[in-house]
PDB file of C-alpha atoms in Angstrom:
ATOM      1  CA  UNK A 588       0.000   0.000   0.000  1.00 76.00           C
ATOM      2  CA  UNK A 589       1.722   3.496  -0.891  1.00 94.00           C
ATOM      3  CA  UNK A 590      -0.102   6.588  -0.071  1.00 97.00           C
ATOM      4  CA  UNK A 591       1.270   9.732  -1.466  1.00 98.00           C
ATOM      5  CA  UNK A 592       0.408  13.501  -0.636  1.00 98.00           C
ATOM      6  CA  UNK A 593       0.642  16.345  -3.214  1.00 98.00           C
ATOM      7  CA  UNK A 594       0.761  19.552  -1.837  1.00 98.00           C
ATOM      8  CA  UNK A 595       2.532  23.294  -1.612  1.00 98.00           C
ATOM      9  CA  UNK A 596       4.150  23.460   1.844  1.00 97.00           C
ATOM     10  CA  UNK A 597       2.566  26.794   3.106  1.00 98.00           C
ATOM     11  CA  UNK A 598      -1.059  26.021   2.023  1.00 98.00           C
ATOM     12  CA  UNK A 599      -3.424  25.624   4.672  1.00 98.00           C
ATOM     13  CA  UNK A 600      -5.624  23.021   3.086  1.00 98.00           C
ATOM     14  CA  UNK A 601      -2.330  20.902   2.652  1.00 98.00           C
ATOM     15  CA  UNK A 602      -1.512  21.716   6.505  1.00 98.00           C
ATOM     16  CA  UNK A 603      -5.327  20.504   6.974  1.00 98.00           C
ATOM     17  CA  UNK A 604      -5.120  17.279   4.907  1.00 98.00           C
ATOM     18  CA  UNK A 605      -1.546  16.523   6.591  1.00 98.00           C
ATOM     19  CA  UNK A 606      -3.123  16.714   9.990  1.00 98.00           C
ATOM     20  CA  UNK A 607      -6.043  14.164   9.130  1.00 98.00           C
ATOM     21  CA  UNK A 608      -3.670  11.564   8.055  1.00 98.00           C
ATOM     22  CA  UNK A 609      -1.374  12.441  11.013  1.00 98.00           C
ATOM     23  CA  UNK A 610      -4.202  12.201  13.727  1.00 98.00           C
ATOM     24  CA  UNK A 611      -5.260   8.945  11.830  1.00 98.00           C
ATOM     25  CA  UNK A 612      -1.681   7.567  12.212  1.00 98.00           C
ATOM     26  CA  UNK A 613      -1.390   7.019   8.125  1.00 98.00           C
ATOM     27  CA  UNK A 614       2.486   6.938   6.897  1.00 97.00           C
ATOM     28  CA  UNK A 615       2.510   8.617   3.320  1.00 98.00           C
ATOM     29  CA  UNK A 616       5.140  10.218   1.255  1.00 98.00           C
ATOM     30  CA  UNK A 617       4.589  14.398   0.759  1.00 98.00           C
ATOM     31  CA  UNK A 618       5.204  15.860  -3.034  1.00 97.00           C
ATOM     32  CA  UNK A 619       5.808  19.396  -3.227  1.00 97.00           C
ATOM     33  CA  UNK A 620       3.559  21.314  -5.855  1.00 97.00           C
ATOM     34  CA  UNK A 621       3.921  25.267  -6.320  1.00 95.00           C
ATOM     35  CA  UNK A 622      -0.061  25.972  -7.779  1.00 94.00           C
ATOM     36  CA  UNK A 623       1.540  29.165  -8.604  1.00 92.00           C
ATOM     37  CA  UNK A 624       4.171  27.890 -10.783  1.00 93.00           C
ATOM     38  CA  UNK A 625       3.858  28.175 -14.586  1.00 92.00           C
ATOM     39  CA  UNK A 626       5.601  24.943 -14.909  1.00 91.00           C
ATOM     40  CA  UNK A 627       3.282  22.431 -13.610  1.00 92.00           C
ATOM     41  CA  UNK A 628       4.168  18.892 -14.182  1.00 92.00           C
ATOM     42  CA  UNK A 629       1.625  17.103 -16.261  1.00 94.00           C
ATOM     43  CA  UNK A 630       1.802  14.208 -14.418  1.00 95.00           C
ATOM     44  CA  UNK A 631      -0.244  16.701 -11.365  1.00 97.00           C
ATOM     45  CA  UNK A 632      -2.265  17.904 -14.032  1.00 96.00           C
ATOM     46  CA  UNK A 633      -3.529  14.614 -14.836  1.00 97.00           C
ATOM     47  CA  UNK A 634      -4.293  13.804 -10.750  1.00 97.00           C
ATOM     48  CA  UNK A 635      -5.491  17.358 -10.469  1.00 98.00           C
ATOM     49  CA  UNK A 636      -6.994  19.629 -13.415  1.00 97.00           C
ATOM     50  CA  UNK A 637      -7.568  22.535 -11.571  1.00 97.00           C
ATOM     51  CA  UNK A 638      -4.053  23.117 -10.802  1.00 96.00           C
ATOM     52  CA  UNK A 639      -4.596  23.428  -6.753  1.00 97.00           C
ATOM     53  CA  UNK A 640      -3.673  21.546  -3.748  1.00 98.00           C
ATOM     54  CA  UNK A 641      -3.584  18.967  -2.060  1.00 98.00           C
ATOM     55  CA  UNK A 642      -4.126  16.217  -3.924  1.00 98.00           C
ATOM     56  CA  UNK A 643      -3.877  12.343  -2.320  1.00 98.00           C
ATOM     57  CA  UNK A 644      -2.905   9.522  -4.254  1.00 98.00           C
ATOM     58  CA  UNK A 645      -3.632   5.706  -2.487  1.00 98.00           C
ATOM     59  CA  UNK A 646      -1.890   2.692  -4.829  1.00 96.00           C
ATOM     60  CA  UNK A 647      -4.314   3.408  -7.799  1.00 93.00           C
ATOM     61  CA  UNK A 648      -6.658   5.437  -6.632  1.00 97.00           C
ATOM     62  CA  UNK A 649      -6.278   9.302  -6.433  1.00 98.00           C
ATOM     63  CA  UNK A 650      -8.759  12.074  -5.078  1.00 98.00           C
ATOM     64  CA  UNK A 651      -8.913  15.597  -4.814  1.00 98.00           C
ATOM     65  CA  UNK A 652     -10.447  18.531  -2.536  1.00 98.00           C
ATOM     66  CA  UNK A 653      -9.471  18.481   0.906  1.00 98.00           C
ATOM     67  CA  UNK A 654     -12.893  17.872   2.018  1.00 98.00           C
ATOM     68  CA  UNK A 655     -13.273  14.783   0.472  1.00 98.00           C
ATOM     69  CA  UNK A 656      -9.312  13.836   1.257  1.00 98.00           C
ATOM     70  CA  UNK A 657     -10.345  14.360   4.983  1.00 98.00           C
ATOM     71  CA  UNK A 658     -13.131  11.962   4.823  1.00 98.00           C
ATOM     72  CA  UNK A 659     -11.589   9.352   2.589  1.00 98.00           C
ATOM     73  CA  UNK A 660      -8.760   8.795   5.127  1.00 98.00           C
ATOM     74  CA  UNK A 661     -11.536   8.745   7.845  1.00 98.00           C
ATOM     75  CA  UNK A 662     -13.379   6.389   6.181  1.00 98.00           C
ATOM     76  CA  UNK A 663     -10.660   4.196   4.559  1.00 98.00           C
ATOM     77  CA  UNK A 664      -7.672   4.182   7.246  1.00 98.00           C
ATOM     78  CA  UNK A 665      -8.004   2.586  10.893  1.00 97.00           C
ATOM     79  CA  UNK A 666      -6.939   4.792  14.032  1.00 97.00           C
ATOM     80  CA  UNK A 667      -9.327   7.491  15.700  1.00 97.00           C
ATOM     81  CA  UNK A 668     -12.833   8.153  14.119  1.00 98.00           C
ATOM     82  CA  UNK A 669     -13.139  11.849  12.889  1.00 98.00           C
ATOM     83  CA  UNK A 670     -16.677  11.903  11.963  1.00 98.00           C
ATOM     84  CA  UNK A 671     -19.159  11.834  14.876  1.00 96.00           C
ATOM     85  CA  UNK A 672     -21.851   8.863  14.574  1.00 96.00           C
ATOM     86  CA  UNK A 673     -24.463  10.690  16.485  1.00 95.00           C
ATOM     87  CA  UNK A 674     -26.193  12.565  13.527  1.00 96.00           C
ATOM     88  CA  UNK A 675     -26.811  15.865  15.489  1.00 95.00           C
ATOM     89  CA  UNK A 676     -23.049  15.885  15.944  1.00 95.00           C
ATOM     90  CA  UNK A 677     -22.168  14.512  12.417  1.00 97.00           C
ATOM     91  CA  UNK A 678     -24.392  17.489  11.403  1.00 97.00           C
ATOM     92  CA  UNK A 679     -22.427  19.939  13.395  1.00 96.00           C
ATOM     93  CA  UNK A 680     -19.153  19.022  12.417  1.00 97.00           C
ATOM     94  CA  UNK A 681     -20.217  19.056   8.677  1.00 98.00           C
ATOM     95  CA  UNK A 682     -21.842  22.579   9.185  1.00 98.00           C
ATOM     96  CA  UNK A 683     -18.008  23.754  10.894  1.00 98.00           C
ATOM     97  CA  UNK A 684     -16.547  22.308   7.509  1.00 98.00           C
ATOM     98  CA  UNK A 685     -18.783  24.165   5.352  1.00 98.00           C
ATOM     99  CA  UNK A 686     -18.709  27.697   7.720  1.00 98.00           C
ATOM    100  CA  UNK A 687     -14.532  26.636   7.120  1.00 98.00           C
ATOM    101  CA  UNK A 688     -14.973  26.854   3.462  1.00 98.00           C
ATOM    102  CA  UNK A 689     -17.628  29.161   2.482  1.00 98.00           C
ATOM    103  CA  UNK A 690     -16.880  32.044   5.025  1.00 98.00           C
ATOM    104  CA  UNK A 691     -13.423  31.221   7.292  1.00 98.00           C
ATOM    105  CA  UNK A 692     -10.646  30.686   4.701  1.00 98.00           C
ATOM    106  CA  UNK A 693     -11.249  33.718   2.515  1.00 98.00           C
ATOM    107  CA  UNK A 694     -10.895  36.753   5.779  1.00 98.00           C
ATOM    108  CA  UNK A 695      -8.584  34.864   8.484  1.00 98.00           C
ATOM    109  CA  UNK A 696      -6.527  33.268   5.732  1.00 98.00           C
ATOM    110  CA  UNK A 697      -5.887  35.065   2.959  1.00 98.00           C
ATOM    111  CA  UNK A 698      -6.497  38.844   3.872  1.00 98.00           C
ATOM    112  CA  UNK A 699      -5.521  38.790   7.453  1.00 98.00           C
ATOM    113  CA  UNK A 700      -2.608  35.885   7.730  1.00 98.00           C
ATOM    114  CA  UNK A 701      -1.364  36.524   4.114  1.00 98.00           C
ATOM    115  CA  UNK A 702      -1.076  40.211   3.948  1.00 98.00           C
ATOM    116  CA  UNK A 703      -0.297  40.550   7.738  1.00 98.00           C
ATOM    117  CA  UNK A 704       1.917  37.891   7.973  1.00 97.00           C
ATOM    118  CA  UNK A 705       2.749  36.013   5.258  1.00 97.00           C
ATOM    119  CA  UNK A 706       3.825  38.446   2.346  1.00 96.00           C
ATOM    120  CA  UNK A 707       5.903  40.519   4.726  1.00 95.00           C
ATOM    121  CA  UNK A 708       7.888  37.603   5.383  1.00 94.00           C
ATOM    122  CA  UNK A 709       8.663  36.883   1.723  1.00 92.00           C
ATOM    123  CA  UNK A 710       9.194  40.705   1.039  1.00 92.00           C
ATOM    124  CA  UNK A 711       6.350  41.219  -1.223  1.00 93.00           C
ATOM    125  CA  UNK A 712       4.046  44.313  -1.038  1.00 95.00           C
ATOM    126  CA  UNK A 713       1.299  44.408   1.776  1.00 96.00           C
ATOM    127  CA  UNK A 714      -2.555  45.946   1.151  1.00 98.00           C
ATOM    128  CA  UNK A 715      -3.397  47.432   4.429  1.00 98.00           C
ATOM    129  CA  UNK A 716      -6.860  47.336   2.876  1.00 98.00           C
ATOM    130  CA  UNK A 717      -6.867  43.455   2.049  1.00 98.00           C
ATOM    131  CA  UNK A 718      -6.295  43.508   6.168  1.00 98.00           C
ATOM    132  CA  UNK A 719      -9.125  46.021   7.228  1.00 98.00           C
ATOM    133  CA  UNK A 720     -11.234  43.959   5.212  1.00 98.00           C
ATOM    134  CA  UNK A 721     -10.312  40.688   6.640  1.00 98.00           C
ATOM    135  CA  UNK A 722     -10.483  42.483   9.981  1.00 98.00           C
ATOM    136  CA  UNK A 723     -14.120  43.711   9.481  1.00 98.00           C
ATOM    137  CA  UNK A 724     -15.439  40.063   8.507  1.00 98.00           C
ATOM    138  CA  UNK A 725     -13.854  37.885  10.852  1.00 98.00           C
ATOM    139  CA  UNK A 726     -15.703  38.627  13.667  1.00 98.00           C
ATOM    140  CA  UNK A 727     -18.803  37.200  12.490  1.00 98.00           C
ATOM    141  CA  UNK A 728     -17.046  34.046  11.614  1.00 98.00           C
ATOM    142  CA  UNK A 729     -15.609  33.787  15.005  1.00 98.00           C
ATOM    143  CA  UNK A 730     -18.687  34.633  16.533  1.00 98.00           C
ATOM    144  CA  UNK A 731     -20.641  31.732  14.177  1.00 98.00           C
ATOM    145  CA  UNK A 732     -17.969  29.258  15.271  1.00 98.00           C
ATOM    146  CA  UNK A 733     -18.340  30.298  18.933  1.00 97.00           C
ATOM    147  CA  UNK A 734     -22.190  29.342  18.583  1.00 96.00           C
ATOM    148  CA  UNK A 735     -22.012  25.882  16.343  1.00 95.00           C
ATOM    149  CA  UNK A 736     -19.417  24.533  19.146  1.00 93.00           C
ATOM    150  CA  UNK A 737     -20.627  22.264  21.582  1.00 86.00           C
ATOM    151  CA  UNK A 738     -19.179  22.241  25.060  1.00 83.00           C
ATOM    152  CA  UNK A 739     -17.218  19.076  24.964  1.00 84.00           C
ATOM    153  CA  UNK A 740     -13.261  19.498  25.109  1.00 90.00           C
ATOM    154  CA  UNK A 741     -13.310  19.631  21.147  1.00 96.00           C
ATOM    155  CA  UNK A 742     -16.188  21.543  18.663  1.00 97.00           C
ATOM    156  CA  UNK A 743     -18.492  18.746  18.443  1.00 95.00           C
ATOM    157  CA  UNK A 744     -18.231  16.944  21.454  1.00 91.00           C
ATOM    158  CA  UNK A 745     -16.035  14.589  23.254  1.00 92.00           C
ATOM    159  CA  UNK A 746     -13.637  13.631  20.826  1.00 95.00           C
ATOM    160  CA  UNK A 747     -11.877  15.043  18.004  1.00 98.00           C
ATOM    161  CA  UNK A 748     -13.645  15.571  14.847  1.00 98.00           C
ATOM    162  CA  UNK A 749     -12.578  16.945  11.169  1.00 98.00           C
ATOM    163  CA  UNK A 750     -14.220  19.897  12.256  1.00 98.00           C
ATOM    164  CA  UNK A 751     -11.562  20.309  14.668  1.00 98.00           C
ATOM    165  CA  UNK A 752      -8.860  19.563  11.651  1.00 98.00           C
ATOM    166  CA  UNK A 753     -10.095  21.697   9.387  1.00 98.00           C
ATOM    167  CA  UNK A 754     -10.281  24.767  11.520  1.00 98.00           C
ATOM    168  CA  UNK A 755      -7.327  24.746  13.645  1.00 98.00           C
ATOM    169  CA  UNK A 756      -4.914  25.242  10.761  1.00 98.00           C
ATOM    170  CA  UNK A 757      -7.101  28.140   9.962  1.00 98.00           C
ATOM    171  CA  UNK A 758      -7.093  29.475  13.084  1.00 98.00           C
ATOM    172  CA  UNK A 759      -2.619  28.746  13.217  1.00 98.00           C
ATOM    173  CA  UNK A 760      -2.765  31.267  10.468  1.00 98.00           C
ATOM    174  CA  UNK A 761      -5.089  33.977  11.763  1.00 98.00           C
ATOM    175  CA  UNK A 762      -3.508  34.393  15.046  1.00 98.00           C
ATOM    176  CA  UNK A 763      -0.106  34.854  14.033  1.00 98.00           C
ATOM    177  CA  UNK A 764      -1.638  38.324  13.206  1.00 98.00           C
ATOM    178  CA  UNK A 765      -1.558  40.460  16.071  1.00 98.00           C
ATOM    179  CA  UNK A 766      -5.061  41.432  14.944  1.00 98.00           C
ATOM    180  CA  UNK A 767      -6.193  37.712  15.046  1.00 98.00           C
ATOM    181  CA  UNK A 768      -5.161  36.603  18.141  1.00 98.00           C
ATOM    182  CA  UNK A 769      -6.540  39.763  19.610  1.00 98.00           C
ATOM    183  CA  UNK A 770      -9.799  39.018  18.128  1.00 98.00           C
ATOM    184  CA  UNK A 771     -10.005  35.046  19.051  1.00 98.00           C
ATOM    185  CA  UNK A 772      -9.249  35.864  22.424  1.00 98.00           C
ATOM    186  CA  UNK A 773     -12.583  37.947  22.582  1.00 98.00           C
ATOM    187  CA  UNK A 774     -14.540  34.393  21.867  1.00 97.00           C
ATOM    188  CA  UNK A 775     -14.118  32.135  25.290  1.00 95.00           C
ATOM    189  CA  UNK A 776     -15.172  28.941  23.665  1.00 96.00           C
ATOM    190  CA  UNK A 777     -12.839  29.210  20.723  1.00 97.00           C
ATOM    191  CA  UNK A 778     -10.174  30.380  22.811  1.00 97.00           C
ATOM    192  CA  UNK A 779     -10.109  27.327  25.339  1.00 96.00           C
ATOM    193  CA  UNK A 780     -10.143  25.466  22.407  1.00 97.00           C
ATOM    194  CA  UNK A 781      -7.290  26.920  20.748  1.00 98.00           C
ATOM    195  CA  UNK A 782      -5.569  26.895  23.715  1.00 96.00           C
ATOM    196  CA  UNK A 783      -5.704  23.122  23.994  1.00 95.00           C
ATOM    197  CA  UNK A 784      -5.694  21.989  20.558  1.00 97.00           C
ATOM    198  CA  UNK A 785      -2.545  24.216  19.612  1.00 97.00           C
ATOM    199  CA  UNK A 786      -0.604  22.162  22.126  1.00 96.00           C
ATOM    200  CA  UNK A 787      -1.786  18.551  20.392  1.00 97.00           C
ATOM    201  CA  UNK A 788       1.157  16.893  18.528  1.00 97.00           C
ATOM    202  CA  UNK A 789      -0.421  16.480  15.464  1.00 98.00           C
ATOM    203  CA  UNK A 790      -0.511  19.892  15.291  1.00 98.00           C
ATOM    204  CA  UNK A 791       2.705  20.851  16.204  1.00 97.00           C
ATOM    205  CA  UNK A 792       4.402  18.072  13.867  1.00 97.00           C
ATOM    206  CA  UNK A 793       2.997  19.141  10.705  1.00 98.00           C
ATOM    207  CA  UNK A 794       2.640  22.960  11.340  1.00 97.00           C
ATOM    208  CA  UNK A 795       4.084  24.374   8.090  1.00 97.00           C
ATOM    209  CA  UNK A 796       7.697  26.324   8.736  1.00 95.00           C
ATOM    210  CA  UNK A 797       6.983  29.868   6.846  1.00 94.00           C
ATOM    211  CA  UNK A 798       9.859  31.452   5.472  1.00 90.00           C
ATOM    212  CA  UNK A 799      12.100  34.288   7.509  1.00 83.00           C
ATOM    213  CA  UNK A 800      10.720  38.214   6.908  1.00 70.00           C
ATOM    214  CA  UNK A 801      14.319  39.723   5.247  1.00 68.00           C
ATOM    215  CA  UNK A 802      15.978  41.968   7.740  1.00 67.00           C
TER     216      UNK A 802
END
């Protein structure tokens, strides 16, 4: 059995998928692919036609969107369930993926995180505006994420659930922003959550390493 991972080492849906095969305990070998590269091997292009990351390749089977990468290693790997049986919960963890998607990734990650953060670091111009606008919207993410989670030690309950993988790279980003950690901290439930869950090994071993700002 070989399972491979295709992905660009600063993305945070390849951080996301990385951490559901990590908490699931899956071995797999980690391709590097730029998506913003002109000079993308055709060999991705025929696993991936959209040009984007990650992509997961099992012996002859391969699959694409991080969403259904999350679930297929759920559902096709042994270790720790990530998908709550109890449908009220499975419900609420798939309504955290989809509030992840639709209205997390676009403010906290790449407004906030990559304009704050991440282009200063590799010395490319900042919009200040890209960050006010980020700034304005996340609140009423946090504050939607703050009301879907339950009041178990993780979001849906109990035990740790993909709505717990997919958002805690997401949050990584944000609060690397002076700005986002300022605002998380406003949100108790979310906080005590990050507080924890930023500590879990998983976490920590596959947290991507972002490049140096130049002095």
């Amino acid at each position: 059995m070989t399972i491979a991972l295709h992905g660009y080492r600063y993305s945070v849906y390849s951080w996301i998928a990385r951490l559901a095969l990590h908490e699931k305990g899956v071995t797999y070998t980690w391709t590097e692919v730029d998506p913003f590269s002109e000079n993308t091997p055709a060999s991705y292009l025929a696993i991936h036609p959209f040009k984007r990351v990650p992509a997961l390749v099992h012996d002859a089977f391969s699959v694409y969107e991080t969403g259904a990468i999350t679930r297929y290693a759920d559902e096709a790997f042994d270790g720790p369930k990530l998908q709550p049986a109890e449908p009220r919960e499975r419900a609420r963890c798939n309504q955290i993926l989809s509030i992840v998607d639709s209205y997390a990734y676009w403010p906290l990650v790449r407004r906030v995180f990559s304009h704050r953060v991440f282009r200063p670091a590799l010395g490319r111009p900042v919009d200040e505006s890209e960050v006010k606008r980020g700034l304005e919207a996340a609140p009423k993410v946090l504050a939607a994420l703050e009301a879907a989670a339950g009041q178990g030690q993780y979001l849906t309950g109990k035990d740790l659930s993909l709505a717990d993988v997919h958002l805690a790279p997401m949050i990584g980003y944000f609060v690397l922003a002076p700005e986002g950690l300022s605002l998380l901290q406003k949100h108790i439930r979310l906080s005590h959550w990050w507080s924890a869950l930023s500590n879990r090994p998983a976490l920590l071993a596959t947290m991507p390493q972002l490049p140096q700002a130049p002095p």
